[in-house]
Structure formats: C-alpha cells, structure tokens
mmCIF file of C-alpha atoms in Angstrom:
data_model
loop_
_atom_site.group_PDB
_atom_site.id
_atom_site.type_symbol
_atom_site.label_atom_id
_atom_site.label_comp_id
_atom_site.label_asym_id
_atom_site.label_seq_id
_atom_site.Cartn_x
_atom_site.Cartn_y
_atom_site.Cartn_z
ATOM 1 C CA SER A 18 -10.161 4.760 -16.488
ATOM 2 C CA GLN A 19 -7.169 4.941 -14.613
ATOM 3 C CA THR A 20 -4.244 2.038 -15.682
ATOM 4 C CA ILE A 21 -0.835 1.688 -13.563
ATOM 5 C CA HIS A 22 1.948 -0.286 -15.310
ATOM 6 C CA GLN A 23 5.434 -1.662 -14.119
ATOM 7 C CA TRP A 24 7.989 -3.741 -15.617
ATOM 8 C CA PRO A 25 9.192 -6.437 -15.354
ATOM 9 C CA ALA A 26 7.314 -8.560 -13.172
ATOM 10 C CA THR A 27 10.453 -9.958 -11.883
ATOM 11 C CA LEU A 28 14.047 -9.836 -12.107
ATOM 12 C CA VAL A 29 17.066 -11.594 -10.546
ATOM 13 C CA GLN A 30 20.279 -9.243 -10.473
ATOM 14 C CA PRO A 31 23.609 -9.753 -8.639
ATOM 15 C CA VAL A 32 25.096 -8.042 -6.181
ATOM 16 C CA GLY A 33 26.629 -5.114 -7.233
ATOM 17 C CA SER A 34 24.663 -4.735 -10.930
ATOM 18 C CA PRO A 35 22.406 -1.500 -11.615
ATOM 19 C CA LEU A 36 18.490 -1.678 -11.269
ATOM 20 C CA SER A 37 16.614 0.293 -13.408
ATOM 21 C CA LEU A 38 12.421 -0.267 -12.694
ATOM 22 C CA GLU A 39 10.200 1.676 -14.932
ATOM 23 C CA CYS A 40 6.283 2.395 -13.497
ATOM 24 C CA THR A 41 3.546 3.912 -15.938
ATOM 25 C CA VAL A 42 0.374 5.719 -15.068
ATOM 26 C CA GLU A 43 -2.562 6.386 -17.844
ATOM 27 C CA GLY A 44 -5.481 8.360 -17.323
ATOM 28 C CA THR A 45 -4.755 10.685 -15.398
ATOM 29 C CA SER A 46 -2.988 14.375 -15.291
ATOM 30 C CA ASN A 47 -0.062 14.986 -12.422
ATOM 31 C CA PRO A 48 -0.500 12.315 -9.984
ATOM 32 C CA ASN A 49 1.452 12.064 -7.220
ATOM 33 C CA LEU A 50 3.393 8.865 -7.726
ATOM 34 C CA TYR A 51 5.187 6.233 -4.706
ATOM 35 C CA TRP A 52 8.106 3.850 -4.827
ATOM 36 C CA TYR A 53 7.502 1.412 -1.978
ATOM 37 C CA ARG A 54 9.174 -1.794 -0.747
ATOM 38 C CA GLN A 55 7.793 -4.852 0.841
ATOM 39 C CA ALA A 56 10.302 -7.385 2.064
ATOM 40 C CA ALA A 57 9.132 -10.518 2.347
ATOM 41 C CA GLY A 58 6.528 -10.922 5.538
ATOM 42 C CA ARG A 59 6.778 -7.134 6.215
ATOM 43 C CA GLY A 60 5.255 -4.189 5.701
ATOM 44 C CA LEU A 61 5.297 -1.514 3.244
ATOM 45 C CA GLN A 62 8.473 0.573 3.689
ATOM 46 C CA LEU A 63 7.521 4.045 1.208
ATOM 47 C CA LEU A 64 11.096 4.700 -0.198
ATOM 48 C CA PHE A 65 10.637 7.883 -2.423
ATOM 49 C CA TYR A 66 7.205 10.391 -3.985
ATOM 50 C CA SER A 67 6.592 12.316 -6.291
ATOM 51 C CA VAL A 68 4.077 15.407 -6.572
ATOM 52 C CA GLY A 69 5.358 16.329 -9.730
ATOM 53 C CA ILE A 70 7.809 16.299 -13.264
ATOM 54 C CA GLY A 71 11.622 16.757 -11.635
ATOM 55 C CA GLN A 72 10.359 16.364 -7.887
ATOM 56 C CA ILE A 73 10.823 14.368 -5.481
ATOM 57 C CA SER A 74 11.273 13.489 -1.601
ATOM 58 C CA SER A 75 13.225 10.696 -0.166
ATOM 59 C CA GLU A 76 11.878 8.739 2.535
ATOM 60 C CA VAL A 77 14.702 6.624 3.835
ATOM 61 C CA PRO A 78 18.308 6.621 3.187
ATOM 62 C CA GLN A 79 19.721 3.849 0.813
ATOM 63 C CA ASN A 80 21.508 3.793 -2.370
ATOM 64 C CA LEU A 81 18.416 3.432 -4.622
ATOM 65 C CA SER A 82 17.061 6.317 -6.615
ATOM 66 C CA ALA A 83 14.084 7.703 -7.983
ATOM 67 C CA SER A 84 13.140 10.444 -10.939
ATOM 68 C CA ARG A 85 10.556 11.361 -12.571
ATOM 69 C CA PRO A 86 11.074 12.480 -16.434
ATOM 70 C CA GLN A 87 7.294 12.577 -17.208
ATOM 71 C CA ASP A 88 4.138 13.291 -15.430
ATOM 72 C CA ARG A 89 2.709 10.121 -15.342
ATOM 73 C CA GLN A 90 5.894 8.564 -15.429
ATOM 74 C CA PHE A 91 8.229 7.442 -12.132
ATOM 75 C CA ILE A 92 11.495 5.696 -12.159
ATOM 76 C CA LEU A 93 13.625 3.702 -9.630
ATOM 77 C CA SER A 94 17.416 3.004 -9.930
ATOM 78 C CA SER A 95 20.175 1.762 -8.421
ATOM 79 C CA LYS A 96 23.869 1.977 -9.777
ATOM 80 C CA LYS A 97 25.083 -0.590 -7.212
ATOM 81 C CA LEU A 98 22.453 -3.736 -6.308
ATOM 82 C CA LEU A 99 22.937 -5.097 -2.828
ATOM 83 C CA LEU A 100 21.630 -8.179 -0.614
ATOM 84 C CA SER A 101 19.142 -6.196 1.160
ATOM 85 C CA ASP A 102 18.005 -4.759 -1.637
ATOM 86 C CA SER A 103 15.384 -8.249 -2.573
ATOM 87 C CA GLY A 104 11.809 -7.003 -1.955
ATOM 88 C CA PHE A 105 8.668 -6.620 -3.513
ATOM 89 C CA TYR A 106 8.574 -3.011 -5.224
ATOM 90 C CA LEU A 107 5.557 -1.433 -5.619
ATOM 91 C CA CYS A 108 4.175 2.406 -7.544
ATOM 92 C CA ALA A 109 1.574 3.484 -6.837
ATOM 93 C CA TRP A 110 -0.312 7.044 -7.644
ATOM 94 C CA ALA A 111 -2.719 8.944 -6.203
ATOM 95 C CA GLY A 112 -5.142 11.533 -7.439
ATOM 96 C CA THR A 113 -4.579 15.221 -5.912
ATOM 97 C CA GLY A 114 -8.072 16.170 -5.781
ATOM 98 C CA GLY A 115 -8.605 15.423 -2.046
ATOM 99 C CA SER A 116 -9.520 11.712 -2.091
ATOM 100 C CA TYR A 117 -5.791 10.332 -1.681
ATOM 101 C CA GLU A 118 -6.411 6.922 -2.352
ATOM 102 C CA GLN A 119 -3.921 5.206 -3.811
ATOM 103 C CA TYR A 120 -4.045 2.044 -6.440
ATOM 104 C CA PHE A 121 -1.140 -0.162 -7.136
ATOM 105 C CA GLY A 122 0.877 -1.591 -10.120
ATOM 106 C CA PRO A 123 1.388 -5.174 -9.791
ATOM 107 C CA GLY A 124 4.789 -5.002 -8.571
ATOM 108 C CA THR A 125 8.114 -5.774 -9.146
ATOM 109 C CA ARG A 126 9.839 -8.738 -7.458
ATOM 110 C CA LEU A 127 13.250 -8.355 -7.255
ATOM 111 C CA THR A 128 15.778 -10.766 -6.453
ATOM 112 C CA VAL A 129 19.453 -10.181 -5.555
ATOM 113 C CA THR A 130 22.476 -12.774 -5.868
ATOM 114 C CA ARG B 15 4.227 3.518 19.545
ATOM 115 C CA LYS B 16 3.660 2.617 16.539
ATOM 116 C CA GLU B 17 1.644 5.412 14.061
ATOM 117 C CA VAL B 18 -0.358 2.583 12.862
ATOM 118 C CA GLU B 19 -0.844 -0.951 14.727
ATOM 119 C CA GLN B 20 -2.610 -3.960 14.221
ATOM 120 C CA ASP B 21 -2.962 -7.168 15.038
ATOM 121 C CA PRO B 22 -1.332 -9.210 12.745
ATOM 122 C CA GLY B 23 -3.429 -12.461 13.577
ATOM 123 C CA PRO B 24 -4.085 -15.315 11.452
ATOM 124 C CA PHE B 25 -7.551 -14.685 12.340
ATOM 125 C CA ASN B 26 -8.608 -18.562 11.814
ATOM 126 C CA VAL B 27 -12.563 -18.420 10.692
ATOM 127 C CA PRO B 28 -14.716 -21.356 9.281
ATOM 128 C CA GLU B 29 -17.185 -20.089 5.983
ATOM 129 C CA GLY B 30 -20.242 -18.057 6.657
ATOM 130 C CA ALA B 31 -18.875 -16.482 10.764
ATOM 131 C CA THR B 32 -18.129 -12.795 11.071
ATOM 132 C CA VAL B 33 -15.038 -11.481 12.074
ATOM 133 C CA ALA B 34 -13.611 -7.721 12.957
ATOM 134 C CA PHE B 35 -10.273 -6.165 12.750
ATOM 135 C CA ASN B 36 -8.903 -3.238 14.787
ATOM 136 C CA CYS B 37 -6.423 -0.582 14.148
ATOM 137 C CA THR B 38 -5.226 1.790 16.357
ATOM 138 C CA TYR B 39 -3.386 4.907 15.043
ATOM 139 C CA SER B 40 -1.363 7.205 17.045
ATOM 140 C CA ASN B 41 -1.700 10.717 15.253
ATOM 141 C CA SER B 42 -4.956 12.411 16.523
ATOM 142 C CA ALA B 43 -5.253 14.297 13.844
ATOM 143 C CA SER B 44 -5.315 12.202 10.791
ATOM 144 C CA GLN B 45 -7.926 12.931 8.442
ATOM 145 C CA SER B 46 -8.179 10.003 5.881
ATOM 146 C CA PHE B 47 -8.737 5.964 6.015
ATOM 147 C CA PHE B 48 -8.215 3.390 4.244
ATOM 148 C CA TRP B 49 -8.626 -0.620 4.385
ATOM 149 C CA TYR B 50 -6.514 -2.516 1.605
ATOM 150 C CA ARG B 51 -6.611 -5.783 1.124
ATOM 151 C CA GLN B 52 -3.585 -7.413 -0.110
ATOM 152 C CA ASP B 53 -3.310 -11.576 -1.418
ATOM 153 C CA CYS B 54 -0.279 -13.467 -0.965
ATOM 154 C CA ARG B 55 2.077 -11.936 -3.633
ATOM 155 C CA LYS B 56 0.248 -9.548 -5.650
ATOM 156 C CA GLU B 57 -0.353 -5.264 -4.926
ATOM 157 C CA PRO B 58 -2.503 -4.016 -2.516
ATOM 158 C CA LYS B 59 -5.508 -3.160 -3.510
ATOM 159 C CA LEU B 60 -8.339 -0.640 -1.964
ATOM 160 C CA LEU B 61 -11.187 -2.462 -0.334
ATOM 161 C CA MET B 62 -12.886 0.575 0.920
ATOM 162 C CA SER B 63 -12.199 4.571 2.249
ATOM 163 C CA VAL B 64 -13.713 4.508 5.882
ATOM 164 C CA TYR B 65 -16.486 7.294 6.873
ATOM 165 C CA SER B 66 -16.829 9.593 9.739
ATOM 166 C CA SER B 67 -19.995 8.127 9.691
ATOM 167 C CA GLY B 68 -19.120 4.679 9.284
ATOM 168 C CA ASN B 69 -19.774 2.851 5.716
ATOM 169 C CA GLU B 70 -20.962 -0.159 4.295
ATOM 170 C CA ASP B 71 -20.526 -2.282 1.059
ATOM 171 C CA GLY B 72 -21.480 -5.532 0.744
ATOM 172 C CA ARG B 73 -21.032 -7.329 3.802
ATOM 173 C CA PHE B 74 -18.244 -5.456 4.767
ATOM 174 C CA THR B 75 -18.535 -2.441 6.778
ATOM 175 C CA ALA B 76 -15.568 -0.294 8.067
ATOM 176 C CA GLN B 77 -16.369 2.030 11.205
ATOM 177 C CA LEU B 78 -14.022 4.760 12.494
ATOM 178 C CA ASN B 79 -13.533 6.161 16.406
ATOM 179 C CA ARG B 80 -11.814 9.251 16.949
ATOM 180 C CA ALA B 81 -12.177 9.280 20.294
ATOM 181 C CA SER B 82 -10.501 6.299 20.791
ATOM 182 C CA GLN B 83 -8.472 6.393 18.132
ATOM 183 C CA TYR B 84 -9.300 3.299 16.245
ATOM 184 C CA ILE B 85 -11.122 2.122 12.996
ATOM 185 C CA SER B 86 -12.156 -1.239 12.190
ATOM 186 C CA LEU B 87 -13.694 -3.648 9.624
ATOM 187 C CA LEU B 88 -16.452 -5.969 9.938
ATOM 188 C CA ILE B 89 -16.759 -9.018 7.460
ATOM 189 C CA ARG B 90 -20.254 -10.840 7.705
ATOM 190 C CA ASP B 91 -20.379 -14.353 5.612
ATOM 191 C CA SER B 92 -16.953 -14.978 5.859
ATOM 192 C CA LYS B 93 -16.243 -16.089 1.613
ATOM 193 C CA LEU B 94 -12.806 -18.486 1.327
ATOM 194 C CA SER B 95 -11.964 -15.928 -1.107
ATOM 195 C CA ASP B 96 -11.816 -13.204 1.614
ATOM 196 C CA SER B 97 -8.432 -14.955 2.853
ATOM 197 C CA ALA B 98 -5.753 -12.297 2.258
ATOM 198 C CA THR B 99 -3.621 -9.603 4.227
ATOM 199 C CA TYR B 100 -6.015 -6.183 5.358
ATOM 200 C CA LEU B 101 -3.998 -3.522 5.513
ATOM 201 C CA CYS B 102 -4.779 -0.804 7.394
ATOM 202 C CA VAL B 103 -3.802 3.578 5.821
ATOM 203 C CA VAL B 104 -3.895 6.325 7.439
ATOM 204 C CA ARG B 105 -3.217 9.943 5.947
ATOM 205 C CA GLY B 106 -2.161 12.533 8.412
ATOM 206 C CA ALA B 107 -3.112 16.040 8.874
ATOM 207 C CA GLY B 108 -2.288 19.497 6.997
ATOM 208 C CA GLY B 109 -2.414 17.346 3.230
ATOM 209 C CA SER B 110 -0.045 15.388 4.193
ATOM 210 C CA TYR B 111 0.623 13.253 1.135
ATOM 211 C CA ILE B 112 2.224 10.326 3.194
ATOM 212 C CA PRO B 113 0.026 7.798 4.232
ATOM 213 C CA THR B 114 0.892 5.475 6.988
ATOM 214 C CA PHE B 115 0.528 1.434 6.872
ATOM 215 C CA GLY B 116 -0.215 -0.677 9.263
ATOM 216 C CA ARG B 117 1.885 -4.451 8.953
ATOM 217 C CA GLY B 118 -1.467 -6.061 8.434
ATOM 218 C CA THR B 119 -3.595 -8.689 9.437
ATOM 219 C CA SER B 120 -3.791 -12.267 7.560
ATOM 220 C CA LEU B 121 -7.464 -13.844 7.381
ATOM 221 C CA ILE B 122 -7.459 -17.482 6.616
ATOM 222 C CA VAL B 123 -10.943 -18.690 5.901
ATOM 223 C CA HIS B 124 -11.412 -21.812 5.652
ATOM 224 C CA PRO B 125 -14.926 -24.956 4.719
#
C-alpha cells in the first residue's frame, strides 16, 4: 500500500532563516506531487505541484521554492522565512491512472517567530 | 464567484441526527468530485469520491447535480466522532492535475 511521509512534524524558525521540508512517497511510481499551505482557520492554498522529476509548477508568487530530485521525493525550501510563512504545510500525492484522488501526508506545522 | 463554495457552518447537531452539506462549483466542465474530512490540526483525509449516479458508503451518501453544479454529502445517524471539517474538492476538465478545495464546512455533533 502507499504511504506518504513528511518531516519534521513541527518546526519553529526565526524570521530570515532558511527552510527545508521533505516529503517522500512509498508504494507508487511516478505520482503527481503537491505542496499546500493552510493558514490558521483558512482553506488549503496550493503552492507547487509536480508531474515528474525536475518538473515543478508554481501556483502563487512567494519566497518559497520546490524541487523534485527523485521520483518520490518532493522538497519545499525557502532561503529566508517571513512571518507570513507560518502555517500548516501539507504534501500530497495523486496517482496518474485517472482517479485523481489525493492523499495527504501528516503535515508540518511551521511557526516563524 | 468563487470556484468552489461551501457554507462554513458550524452545523451543530445532536447524536443520531441526519445532516447534509452542499457545495457549489463554478466550472461546468469539472469532471471529478470528492469529499474530504479534516480533523483539527490534522491532514485532510479522503472520505469519498462522488460519482455521477450518486454513491453511498455506510452512513454517508454523496450526490452530484451537474445541472445545478453542486455536490452534496448526507450523514445519517451522526456520531460524536463525525465532528470535523468537511472539504469539498473539484477537479477541472481536460486532464487538469489541479483540484480546487472549498474552505470546508464545520460539523459539531453533541451528545
């Protein structure tokens, strides 16, 4: 069966510090991968998605970036965090067989201080 | 008009009640529809896909009305454990990889 891992679970970082969040998927090949952010009490905001290694599409302009160095690895990064980057970061995968159902990782709760 | 709209609630119902949520979408060419459940401070989890003919999974029934562009979720015999936020998700046409999430409807089931 497929599983998706994210780490760390929680993170407290000062403004201006770098960020690296990692997501890995097991049990599937060539998944579509997604990064979302959910601010407190708000809906899900799609940040990036990827349909293959090295293929990244950005949905909103921001100081974040994403990379997909391997088929089942998706990384979210920032060189300098802002206070507004605080939130709940969720990685998700979806198959490419036509169902388009998304499955989410446990998330990383980021607080920028 | 927002792409996917949901009544934020909260819907406050007693145990055993039947409750229904609607979700409207703006893109008439949308092809795939889902309901997710999100518990407080947790990730969303797929509750059920919504099929054209409607589908049922235990106490949960999902319906699609393409003419009026809405989907619905009916929960029968509500349990305390059903308390959560229910997210409506719509995927566009043309093989789009991008789903659109509603902001969610909060359900509180009380004793």
